[in-house]
Short mmCIF file of C-alpha atoms and ligand atoms in Angstrom, two decimals:
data_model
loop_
_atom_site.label_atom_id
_atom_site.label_comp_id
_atom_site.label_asym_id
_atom_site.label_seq_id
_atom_site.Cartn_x
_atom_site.Cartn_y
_atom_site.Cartn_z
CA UNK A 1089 -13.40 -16.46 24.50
CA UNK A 1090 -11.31 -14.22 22.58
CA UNK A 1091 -10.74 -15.09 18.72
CA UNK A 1092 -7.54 -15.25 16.51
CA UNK A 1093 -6.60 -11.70 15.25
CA UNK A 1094 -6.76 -10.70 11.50
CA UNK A 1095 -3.67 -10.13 9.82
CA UNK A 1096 -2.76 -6.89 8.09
CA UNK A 1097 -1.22 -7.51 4.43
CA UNK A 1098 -0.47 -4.92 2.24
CA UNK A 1099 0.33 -4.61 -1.15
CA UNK A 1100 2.52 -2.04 -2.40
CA UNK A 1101 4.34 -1.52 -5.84
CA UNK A 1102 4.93 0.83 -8.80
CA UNK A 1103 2.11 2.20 -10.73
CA UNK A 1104 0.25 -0.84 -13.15
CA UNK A 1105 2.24 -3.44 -11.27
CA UNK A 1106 -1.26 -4.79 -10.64
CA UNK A 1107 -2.00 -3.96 -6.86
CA UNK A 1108 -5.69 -3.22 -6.62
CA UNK A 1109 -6.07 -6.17 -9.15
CA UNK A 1110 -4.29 -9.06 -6.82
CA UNK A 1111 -5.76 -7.05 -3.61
CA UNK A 1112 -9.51 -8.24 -5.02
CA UNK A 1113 -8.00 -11.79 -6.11
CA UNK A 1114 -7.14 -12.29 -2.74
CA UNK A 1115 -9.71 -11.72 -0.59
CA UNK A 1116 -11.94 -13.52 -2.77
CA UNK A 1117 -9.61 -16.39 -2.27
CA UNK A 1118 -9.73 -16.15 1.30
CA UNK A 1119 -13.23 -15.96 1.79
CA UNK A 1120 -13.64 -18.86 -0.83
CA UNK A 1121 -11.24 -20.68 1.83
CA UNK A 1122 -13.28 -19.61 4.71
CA UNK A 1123 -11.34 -16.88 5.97
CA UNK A 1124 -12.47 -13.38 6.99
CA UNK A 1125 -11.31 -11.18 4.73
CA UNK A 1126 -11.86 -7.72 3.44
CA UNK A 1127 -9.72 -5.16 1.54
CA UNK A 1128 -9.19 -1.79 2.18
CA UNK A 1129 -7.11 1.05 0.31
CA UNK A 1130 -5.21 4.17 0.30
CA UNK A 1131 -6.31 6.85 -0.49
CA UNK A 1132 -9.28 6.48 0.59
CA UNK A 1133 -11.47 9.01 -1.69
CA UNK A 1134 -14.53 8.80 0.25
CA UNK A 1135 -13.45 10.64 3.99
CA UNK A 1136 -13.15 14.41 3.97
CA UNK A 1137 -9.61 14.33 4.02
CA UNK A 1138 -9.39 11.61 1.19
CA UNK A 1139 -11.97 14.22 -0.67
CA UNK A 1140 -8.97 17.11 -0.50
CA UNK A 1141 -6.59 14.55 -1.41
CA UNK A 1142 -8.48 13.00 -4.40
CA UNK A 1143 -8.59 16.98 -5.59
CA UNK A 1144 -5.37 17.03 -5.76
CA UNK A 1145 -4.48 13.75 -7.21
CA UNK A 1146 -7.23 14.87 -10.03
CA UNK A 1147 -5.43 18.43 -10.34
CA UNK A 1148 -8.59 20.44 -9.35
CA UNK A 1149 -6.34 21.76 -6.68
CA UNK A 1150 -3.38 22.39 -5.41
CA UNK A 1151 -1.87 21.97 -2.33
CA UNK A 1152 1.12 22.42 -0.60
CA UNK A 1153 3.70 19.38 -0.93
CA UNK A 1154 4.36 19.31 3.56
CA UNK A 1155 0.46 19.87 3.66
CA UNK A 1156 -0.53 17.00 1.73
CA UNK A 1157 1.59 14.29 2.61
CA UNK A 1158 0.01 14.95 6.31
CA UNK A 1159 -3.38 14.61 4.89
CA UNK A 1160 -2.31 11.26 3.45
CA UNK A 1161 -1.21 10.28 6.81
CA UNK A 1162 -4.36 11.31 8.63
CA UNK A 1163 -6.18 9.71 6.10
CA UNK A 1164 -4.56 6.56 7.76
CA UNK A 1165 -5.16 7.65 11.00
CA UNK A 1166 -8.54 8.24 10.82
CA UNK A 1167 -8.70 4.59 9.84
CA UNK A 1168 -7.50 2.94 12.65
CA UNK A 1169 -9.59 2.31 15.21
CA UNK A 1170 -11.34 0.62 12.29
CA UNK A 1171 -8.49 -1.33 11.14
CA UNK A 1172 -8.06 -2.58 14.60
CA UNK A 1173 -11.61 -3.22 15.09
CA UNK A 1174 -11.39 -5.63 11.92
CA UNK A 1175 -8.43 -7.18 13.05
CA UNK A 1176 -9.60 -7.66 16.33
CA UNK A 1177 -12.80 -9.30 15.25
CA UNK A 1178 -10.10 -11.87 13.44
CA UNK A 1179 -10.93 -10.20 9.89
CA UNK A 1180 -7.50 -10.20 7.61
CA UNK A 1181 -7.01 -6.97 6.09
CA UNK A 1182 -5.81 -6.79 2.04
CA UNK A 1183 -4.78 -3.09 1.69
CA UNK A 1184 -3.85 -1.40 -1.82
CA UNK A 1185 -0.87 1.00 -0.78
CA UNK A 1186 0.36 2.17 2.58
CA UNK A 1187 2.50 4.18 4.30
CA UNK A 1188 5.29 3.09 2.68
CA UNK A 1189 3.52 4.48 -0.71
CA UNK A 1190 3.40 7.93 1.61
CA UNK A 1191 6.89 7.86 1.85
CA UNK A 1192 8.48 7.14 -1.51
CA UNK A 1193 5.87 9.00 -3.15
CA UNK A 1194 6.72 12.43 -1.05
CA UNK A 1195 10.37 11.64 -0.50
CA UNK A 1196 10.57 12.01 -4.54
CA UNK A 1197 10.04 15.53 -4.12
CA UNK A 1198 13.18 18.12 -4.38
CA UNK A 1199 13.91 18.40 -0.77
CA UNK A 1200 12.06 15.79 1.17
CA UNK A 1201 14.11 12.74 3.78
CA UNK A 1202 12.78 9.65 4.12
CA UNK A 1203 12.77 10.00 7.58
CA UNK A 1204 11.07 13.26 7.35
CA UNK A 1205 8.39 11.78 5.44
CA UNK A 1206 8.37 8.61 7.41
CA UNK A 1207 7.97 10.29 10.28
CA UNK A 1208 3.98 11.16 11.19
CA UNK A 1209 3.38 6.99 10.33
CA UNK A 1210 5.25 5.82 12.95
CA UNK A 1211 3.05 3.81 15.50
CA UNK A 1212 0.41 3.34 12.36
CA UNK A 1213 -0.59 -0.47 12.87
CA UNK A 1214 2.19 -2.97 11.49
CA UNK A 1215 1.67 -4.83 8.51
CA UNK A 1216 2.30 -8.61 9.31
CA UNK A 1217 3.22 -8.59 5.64
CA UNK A 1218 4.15 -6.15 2.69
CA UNK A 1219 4.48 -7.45 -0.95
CA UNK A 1220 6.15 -5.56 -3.09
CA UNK A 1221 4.95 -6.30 -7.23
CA UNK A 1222 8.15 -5.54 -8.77
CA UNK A 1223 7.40 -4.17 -12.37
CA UNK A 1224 10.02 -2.95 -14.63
CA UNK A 1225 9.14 0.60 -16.63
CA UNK A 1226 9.05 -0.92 -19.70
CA UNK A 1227 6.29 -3.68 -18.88
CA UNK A 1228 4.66 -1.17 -17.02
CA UNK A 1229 4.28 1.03 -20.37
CA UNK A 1230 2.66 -2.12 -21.97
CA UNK A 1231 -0.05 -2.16 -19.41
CA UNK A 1232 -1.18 1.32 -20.90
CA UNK A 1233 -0.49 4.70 -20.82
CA UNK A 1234 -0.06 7.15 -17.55
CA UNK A 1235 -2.90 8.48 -16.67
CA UNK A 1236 -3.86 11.86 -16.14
CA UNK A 1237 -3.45 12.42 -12.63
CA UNK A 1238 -0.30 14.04 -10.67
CA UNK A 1239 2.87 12.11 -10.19
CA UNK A 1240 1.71 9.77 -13.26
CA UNK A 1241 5.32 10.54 -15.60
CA UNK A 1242 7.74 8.27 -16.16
CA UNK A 1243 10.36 10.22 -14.59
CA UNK A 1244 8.45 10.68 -10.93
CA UNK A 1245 7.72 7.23 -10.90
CA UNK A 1246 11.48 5.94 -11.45
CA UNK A 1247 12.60 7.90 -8.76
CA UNK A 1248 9.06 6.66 -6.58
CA UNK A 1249 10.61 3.53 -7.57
CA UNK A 1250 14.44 4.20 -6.16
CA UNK A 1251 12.41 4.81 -2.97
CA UNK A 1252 11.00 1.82 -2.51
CA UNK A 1253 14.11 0.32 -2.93
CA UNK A 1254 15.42 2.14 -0.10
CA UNK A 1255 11.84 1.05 2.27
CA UNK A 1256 13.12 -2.39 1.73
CA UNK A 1257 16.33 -2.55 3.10
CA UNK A 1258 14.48 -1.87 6.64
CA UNK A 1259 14.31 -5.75 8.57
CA UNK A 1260 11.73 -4.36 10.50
CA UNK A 1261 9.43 -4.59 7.93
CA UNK A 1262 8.37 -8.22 6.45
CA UNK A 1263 8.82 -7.42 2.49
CA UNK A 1264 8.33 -9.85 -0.04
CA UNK A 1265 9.20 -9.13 -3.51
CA UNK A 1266 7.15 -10.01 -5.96
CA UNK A 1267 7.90 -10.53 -9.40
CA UNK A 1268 4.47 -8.69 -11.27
CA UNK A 1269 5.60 -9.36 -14.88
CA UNK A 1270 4.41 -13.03 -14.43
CA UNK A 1271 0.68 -13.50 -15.82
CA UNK A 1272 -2.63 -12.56 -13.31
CA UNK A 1273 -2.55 -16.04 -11.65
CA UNK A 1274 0.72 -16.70 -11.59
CA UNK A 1275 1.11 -13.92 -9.19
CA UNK A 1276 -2.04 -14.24 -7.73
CA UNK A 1277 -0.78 -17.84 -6.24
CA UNK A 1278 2.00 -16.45 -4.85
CA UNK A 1279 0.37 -14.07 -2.83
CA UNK A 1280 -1.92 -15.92 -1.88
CA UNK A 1281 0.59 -18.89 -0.54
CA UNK A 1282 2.37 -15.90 1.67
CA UNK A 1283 -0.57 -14.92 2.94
CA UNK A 1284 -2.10 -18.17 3.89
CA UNK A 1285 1.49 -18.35 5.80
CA UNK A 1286 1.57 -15.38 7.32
CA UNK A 1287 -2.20 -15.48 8.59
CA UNK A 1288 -1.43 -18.67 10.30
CA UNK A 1289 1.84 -16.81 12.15
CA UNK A 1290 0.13 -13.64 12.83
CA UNK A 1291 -3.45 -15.15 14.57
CA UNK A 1292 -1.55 -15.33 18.20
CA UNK A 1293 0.45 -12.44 18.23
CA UNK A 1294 -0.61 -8.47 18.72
CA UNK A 1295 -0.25 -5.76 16.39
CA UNK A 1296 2.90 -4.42 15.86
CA UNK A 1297 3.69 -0.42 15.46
CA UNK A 1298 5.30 0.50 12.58
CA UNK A 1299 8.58 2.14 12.54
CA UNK A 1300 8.97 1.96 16.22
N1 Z5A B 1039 -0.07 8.21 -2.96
C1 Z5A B 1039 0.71 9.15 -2.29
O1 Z5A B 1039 1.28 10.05 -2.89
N2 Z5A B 1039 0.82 9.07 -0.93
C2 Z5A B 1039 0.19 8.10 -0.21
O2 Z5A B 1039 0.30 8.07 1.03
C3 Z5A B 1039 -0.59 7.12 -0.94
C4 Z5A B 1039 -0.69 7.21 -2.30
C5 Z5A B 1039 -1.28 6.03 -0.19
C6 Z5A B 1039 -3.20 7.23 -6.15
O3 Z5A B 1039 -3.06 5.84 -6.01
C7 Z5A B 1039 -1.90 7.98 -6.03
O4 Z5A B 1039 -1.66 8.37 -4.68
C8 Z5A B 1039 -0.72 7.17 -6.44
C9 Z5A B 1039 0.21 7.16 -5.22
C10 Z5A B 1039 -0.25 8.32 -4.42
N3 Z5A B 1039 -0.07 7.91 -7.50
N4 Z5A B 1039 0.39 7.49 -8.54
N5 Z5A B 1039 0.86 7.33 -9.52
P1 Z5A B 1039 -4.20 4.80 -6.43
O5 Z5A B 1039 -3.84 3.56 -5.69
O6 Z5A B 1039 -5.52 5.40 -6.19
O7 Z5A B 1039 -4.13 4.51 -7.99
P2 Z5A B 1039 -3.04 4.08 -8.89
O8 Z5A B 1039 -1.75 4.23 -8.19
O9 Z5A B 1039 -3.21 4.90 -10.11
O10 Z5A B 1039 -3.18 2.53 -9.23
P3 Z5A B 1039 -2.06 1.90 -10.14
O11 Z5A B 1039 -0.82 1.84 -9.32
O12 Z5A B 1039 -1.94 2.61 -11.44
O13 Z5A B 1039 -2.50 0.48 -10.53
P4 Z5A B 1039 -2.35 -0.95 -9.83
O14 Z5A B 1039 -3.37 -1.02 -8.74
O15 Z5A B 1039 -0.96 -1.30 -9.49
O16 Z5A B 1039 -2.72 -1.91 -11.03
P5 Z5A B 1039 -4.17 -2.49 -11.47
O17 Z5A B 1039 -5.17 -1.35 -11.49
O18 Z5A B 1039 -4.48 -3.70 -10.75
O19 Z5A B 1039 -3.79 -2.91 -12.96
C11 Z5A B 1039 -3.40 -1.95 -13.94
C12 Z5A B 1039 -3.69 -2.54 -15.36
O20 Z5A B 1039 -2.80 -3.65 -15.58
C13 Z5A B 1039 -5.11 -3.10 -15.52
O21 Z5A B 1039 -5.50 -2.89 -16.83
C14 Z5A B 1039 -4.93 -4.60 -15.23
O22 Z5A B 1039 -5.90 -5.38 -15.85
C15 Z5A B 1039 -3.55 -4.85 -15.81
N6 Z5A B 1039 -2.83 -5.94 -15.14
C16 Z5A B 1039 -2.75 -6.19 -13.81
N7 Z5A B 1039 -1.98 -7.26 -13.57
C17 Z5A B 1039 -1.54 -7.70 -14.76
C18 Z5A B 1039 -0.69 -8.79 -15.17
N8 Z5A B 1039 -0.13 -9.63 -14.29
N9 Z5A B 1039 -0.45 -8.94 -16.48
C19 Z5A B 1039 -1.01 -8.09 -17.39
N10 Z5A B 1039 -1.82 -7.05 -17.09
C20 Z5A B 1039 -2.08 -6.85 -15.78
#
Protein backbone atom coordinates (compact mmCIF):
# COMPACT_ATOMS: atom_id res chain seq x y z
CA UNK A 1 0.00 0.00 0.00
CA UNK A 2 1.60 3.12 -0.87
CA UNK A 3 1.22 6.16 1.69
CA UNK A 4 0.26 9.90 1.21
CA UNK A 5 3.38 11.96 0.15
CA UNK A 6 4.95 14.70 2.40
CA UNK A 7 4.62 18.08 1.36
CA UNK A 8 7.53 20.42 0.75
CA UNK A 9 6.99 24.01 2.47
CA UNK A 10 9.44 26.47 2.51
CA UNK A 11 9.99 29.49 4.18
CA UNK A 12 11.75 32.25 2.67
CA UNK A 13 12.11 36.03 3.65
CA UNK A 14 14.53 38.90 4.39
CA UNK A 15 17.12 38.58 6.98
CA UNK A 16 15.39 38.61 10.93
CA UNK A 17 11.98 38.24 9.36
CA UNK A 18 11.92 35.21 11.66
CA UNK A 19 12.34 32.11 9.28
CA UNK A 20 14.33 29.54 11.19
CA UNK A 21 12.17 30.68 14.23
CA UNK A 22 8.49 29.79 12.61
CA UNK A 23 10.36 26.77 10.62
CA UNK A 24 10.86 25.07 14.41
CA UNK A 25 7.23 26.37 15.50
CA UNK A 26 5.91 24.46 12.86
CA UNK A 27 7.04 21.25 12.83
CA UNK A 28 6.54 21.04 16.40
CA UNK A 29 2.98 21.85 15.64
CA UNK A 30 2.67 19.23 13.22
CA UNK A 31 4.04 16.53 15.04
CA UNK A 32 1.96 17.71 18.15
CA UNK A 33 -1.02 17.17 15.50
CA UNK A 34 0.24 13.86 14.46
CA UNK A 35 1.84 14.67 11.35
CA UNK A 36 5.30 13.67 10.09
CA UNK A 37 7.25 16.40 10.06
CA UNK A 38 10.84 17.46 10.00
CA UNK A 39 12.71 20.65 8.96
CA UNK A 40 15.51 21.03 6.95
CA UNK A 41 17.65 24.21 5.83
CA UNK A 42 19.82 25.95 3.46
CA UNK A 43 22.81 26.16 3.70
CA UNK A 44 23.38 23.31 5.00
CA UNK A 45 26.86 23.83 7.00
CA UNK A 46 27.47 20.32 7.71
CA UNK A 47 28.17 18.63 3.81
CA UNK A 48 31.52 19.39 2.23
CA UNK A 49 30.15 21.75 -0.02
CA UNK A 50 28.03 23.54 2.76
CA UNK A 51 31.66 23.51 4.69
CA UNK A 52 33.19 25.84 1.59
CA UNK A 53 30.11 27.74 1.64
CA UNK A 54 29.86 28.38 5.44
CA UNK A 55 33.75 29.74 4.84
CA UNK A 56 32.65 32.06 2.87
CA UNK A 57 29.55 33.23 4.51
CA UNK A 58 32.03 33.55 7.75
CA UNK A 59 34.69 35.51 5.49
CA UNK A 60 37.53 32.94 6.09
CA UNK A 61 37.48 32.74 2.36
CA UNK A 62 36.78 33.93 -0.61
CA UNK A 63 35.35 32.67 -3.50
CA UNK A 64 34.39 33.53 -6.75
CA UNK A 65 30.72 35.08 -7.03
CA UNK A 66 29.70 32.28 -10.46
CA UNK A 67 31.61 29.65 -8.25
CA UNK A 68 29.66 29.95 -5.25
CA UNK A 69 26.25 30.36 -6.19
CA UNK A 70 26.84 26.72 -7.92
CA UNK A 71 27.99 25.39 -4.68
CA UNK A 72 24.76 26.67 -3.14
CA UNK A 73 22.92 24.86 -5.75
CA UNK A 74 24.72 21.56 -5.36
CA UNK A 75 24.33 21.92 -1.90
CA UNK A 76 20.58 21.37 -2.88
CA UNK A 77 21.28 18.79 -5.09
CA UNK A 78 23.08 16.71 -3.03
CA UNK A 79 19.95 16.77 -0.92
CA UNK A 80 17.55 15.33 -2.96
CA UNK A 81 17.32 11.98 -3.13
CA UNK A 82 16.88 12.64 0.58
CA UNK A 83 14.24 15.13 0.27
CA UNK A 84 12.38 12.75 -1.88
CA UNK A 85 13.00 9.90 0.30
CA UNK A 86 11.23 11.98 3.19
CA UNK A 87 8.54 12.95 1.12
CA UNK A 88 8.00 9.73 -0.18
CA UNK A 89 7.84 8.10 3.20
CA UNK A 90 4.78 10.85 3.66
CA UNK A 91 7.19 13.09 5.97
CA UNK A 92 6.31 17.06 5.32
CA UNK A 93 9.33 18.96 4.84
CA UNK A 94 9.71 22.71 6.75
CA UNK A 95 12.79 24.20 4.95
CA UNK A 96 14.56 27.60 6.09
CA UNK A 97 15.50 29.22 2.61
CA UNK A 98 15.59 27.80 -0.88
CA UNK A 99 16.38 28.31 -4.15
CA UNK A 100 14.62 31.21 -4.43
CA UNK A 101 17.08 32.66 -1.53
CA UNK A 102 19.92 31.40 -4.31
CA UNK A 103 18.55 33.59 -6.67
CA UNK A 104 17.84 36.98 -5.14
CA UNK A 105 20.76 36.65 -3.06
CA UNK A 106 23.26 36.21 -6.29
CA UNK A 107 21.12 38.19 -8.70
CA UNK A 108 22.03 41.28 -6.23
CA UNK A 109 25.39 41.12 -7.48
CA UNK A 110 26.66 43.82 -10.27
CA UNK A 111 26.07 41.76 -13.28
CA UNK A 112 24.04 38.73 -12.44
CA UNK A 113 20.08 37.81 -14.38
CA UNK A 114 17.67 36.21 -12.61
CA UNK A 115 17.44 33.76 -15.07
CA UNK A 116 21.09 33.24 -15.05
CA UNK A 117 21.01 32.58 -11.50
CA UNK A 118 17.80 30.70 -11.64
CA UNK A 119 19.03 28.60 -13.94
CA UNK A 120 21.13 25.37 -12.34
CA UNK A 121 17.67 24.98 -9.83
CA UNK A 122 15.49 24.19 -12.36
CA UNK A 123 14.04 20.57 -11.93
CA UNK A 124 15.07 20.97 -7.96
CA UNK A 125 11.86 19.37 -6.25
CA UNK A 126 8.78 21.90 -6.16
CA UNK A 127 7.74 23.42 -3.12
CA UNK A 128 3.92 22.72 -2.66
CA UNK A 129 4.19 26.00 -0.77
CA UNK A 130 6.56 29.10 -0.28
CA UNK A 131 5.84 31.76 2.46
CA UNK A 132 7.30 34.70 2.14
CA UNK A 133 7.73 36.76 5.97
CA UNK A 134 7.50 40.15 4.69
CA UNK A 135 9.60 42.43 7.09
CA UNK A 136 10.13 46.01 6.50
CA UNK A 137 14.03 47.37 7.09
CA UNK A 138 13.16 49.30 9.79
CA UNK A 139 11.51 46.43 12.01
CA UNK A 140 14.10 44.35 10.86
CA UNK A 141 16.80 46.82 12.54
CA UNK A 142 14.76 46.42 15.83
CA UNK A 143 15.30 42.73 15.85
CA UNK A 144 19.15 43.53 16.28
CA UNK A 145 21.97 44.43 14.53
CA UNK A 146 23.54 42.72 11.13
CA UNK A 147 25.65 40.35 11.86
CA UNK A 148 29.02 39.81 10.84
CA UNK A 149 28.82 37.64 8.01
CA UNK A 150 28.85 38.60 4.08
CA UNK A 151 25.84 40.13 2.45
CA UNK A 152 24.61 41.22 6.13
CA UNK A 153 24.38 45.46 5.13
CA UNK A 154 21.50 47.18 4.82
CA UNK A 155 22.08 48.12 1.36
CA UNK A 156 22.61 44.25 -0.07
CA UNK A 157 19.71 43.23 1.66
CA UNK A 158 17.24 46.00 0.11
CA UNK A 159 18.20 45.11 -3.14
CA UNK A 160 18.00 40.96 -1.90
CA UNK A 161 14.73 42.27 -1.06
CA UNK A 162 13.72 43.95 -4.70
CA UNK A 163 14.50 40.36 -5.79
CA UNK A 164 12.21 38.64 -4.09
CA UNK A 165 9.76 40.85 -5.23
CA UNK A 166 10.50 39.96 -8.65
CA UNK A 167 10.42 35.66 -7.56
CA UNK A 168 6.89 36.42 -6.74
CA UNK A 169 5.35 37.60 -9.64
CA UNK A 170 6.08 33.89 -11.12
CA UNK A 171 2.27 31.82 -10.86
CA UNK A 172 4.18 28.88 -11.05
CA UNK A 173 5.22 29.14 -7.76
CA UNK A 174 2.52 28.97 -4.74
CA UNK A 175 3.72 32.23 -2.65
CA UNK A 176 2.08 33.37 0.28
CA UNK A 177 2.98 36.56 1.79
CA UNK A 178 3.31 36.80 5.09
CA UNK A 179 3.11 39.72 7.13
CA UNK A 180 6.35 39.00 9.90
CA UNK A 181 5.91 42.27 11.86
CA UNK A 182 2.90 40.60 13.68
CA UNK A 183 4.05 39.00 17.16
CA UNK A 184 5.72 35.08 17.23
CA UNK A 185 2.23 33.44 17.35
CA UNK A 186 0.43 35.53 15.47
CA UNK A 187 2.45 34.47 12.57
CA UNK A 188 3.07 31.22 13.71
CA UNK A 189 -0.94 30.49 13.24
CA UNK A 190 -0.89 31.59 10.01
CA UNK A 191 1.56 29.36 8.80
CA UNK A 192 0.55 26.86 10.30
CA UNK A 193 -3.31 27.17 8.90
CA UNK A 194 -1.57 27.22 5.17
CA UNK A 195 0.20 24.45 5.82
CA UNK A 196 -2.38 22.26 7.36
CA UNK A 197 -4.16 23.29 3.85
CA UNK A 198 -1.71 22.68 1.67
CA UNK A 199 -0.63 19.19 3.24
CA UNK A 200 -4.11 18.03 2.79
CA UNK A 201 -3.89 19.19 -1.24
CA UNK A 202 -0.48 17.99 -1.78
CA UNK A 203 -0.83 14.09 -0.11
CA UNK A 204 -2.27 12.74 -3.72
CA UNK A 205 -0.36 14.49 -6.08
CA UNK A 206 3.60 14.00 -7.22
CA UNK A 207 6.32 16.31 -6.88
CA UNK A 208 6.49 19.02 -9.02
CA UNK A 209 9.93 20.42 -10.74
CA UNK A 210 10.65 23.73 -10.16
CA UNK A 211 10.96 26.21 -12.84
CA UNK A 212 10.07 23.80 -15.50
N1 LIG B 1 22.18 32.37 0.89
C1 LIG B 1 22.64 32.55 -0.41
O1 LIG B 1 23.35 33.50 -0.70
N2 LIG B 1 22.31 31.64 -1.36
C2 LIG B 1 21.54 30.55 -1.09
O2 LIG B 1 21.27 29.73 -1.99
C3 LIG B 1 21.04 30.41 0.26
C4 LIG B 1 21.38 31.33 1.21
C5 LIG B 1 20.17 29.24 0.60
C6 LIG B 1 22.94 32.39 5.40
O3 LIG B 1 21.58 32.19 5.74
C7 LIG B 1 23.12 33.30 4.22
O4 LIG B 1 23.18 32.55 3.00
C8 LIG B 1 22.02 34.29 4.04
C9 LIG B 1 21.48 34.03 2.63
C10 LIG B 1 22.58 33.32 1.95
N3 LIG B 1 22.63 35.60 4.07
N4 LIG B 1 22.24 36.60 4.64
N5 LIG B 1 22.08 37.60 5.06
P1 LIG B 1 21.11 31.56 7.13
O5 LIG B 1 19.72 31.11 6.86
O6 LIG B 1 22.11 30.59 7.59
O7 LIG B 1 21.07 32.70 8.25
P2 LIG B 1 20.42 34.03 8.32
O8 LIG B 1 19.98 34.42 6.97
O9 LIG B 1 21.43 34.90 8.95
O10 LIG B 1 19.11 33.95 9.22
P3 LIG B 1 18.26 35.27 9.35
O11 LIG B 1 17.62 35.52 8.03
O12 LIG B 1 19.08 36.39 9.89
O13 LIG B 1 17.18 35.05 10.42
P4 LIG B 1 15.71 34.44 10.38
O14 LIG B 1 15.84 32.96 10.33
O15 LIG B 1 14.82 35.09 9.40
O16 LIG B 1 15.16 34.91 11.79
P5 LIG B 1 15.22 34.17 13.23
O17 LIG B 1 16.64 33.67 13.45
O18 LIG B 1 14.11 33.26 13.39
O19 LIG B 1 14.94 35.44 14.15
C11 LIG B 1 15.84 36.55 14.21
C12 LIG B 1 15.62 37.28 15.57
O20 LIG B 1 14.32 37.89 15.57
C13 LIG B 1 15.66 36.36 16.79
O21 LIG B 1 16.20 37.06 17.85
C14 LIG B 1 14.17 36.05 17.03
O22 LIG B 1 13.91 35.72 18.36
C15 LIG B 1 13.53 37.37 16.64
N6 LIG B 1 12.16 37.22 16.13
C16 LIG B 1 11.69 36.28 15.27
N7 LIG B 1 10.38 36.47 15.02
C17 LIG B 1 10.02 37.57 15.72
C18 LIG B 1 8.77 38.28 15.85
N8 LIG B 1 7.65 37.91 15.21
N9 LIG B 1 8.76 39.37 16.64
C19 LIG B 1 9.89 39.77 17.29
N10 LIG B 1 11.08 39.15 17.22
C20 LIG B 1 11.15 38.06 16.43
Amino acid sequence: MSCRRGALIVLEGVDRAGKTTQCHKLVQALQQSGRAAEMMRFPDRTTKIGKLISSYLEKKSNLEDHTVHLLFSANRWEMVPLIKQKLEQGINLVVDRYAFSGVAFTSAKPGFSLEWCMNPDVGLPKPDLVMFLQLNPNMAANRGEYGIERYETSAFQRTVHQRFEQLMQDSSVNWKVIDAARTIEEVHKDIKLLSEDIISLAENQPVGELWR
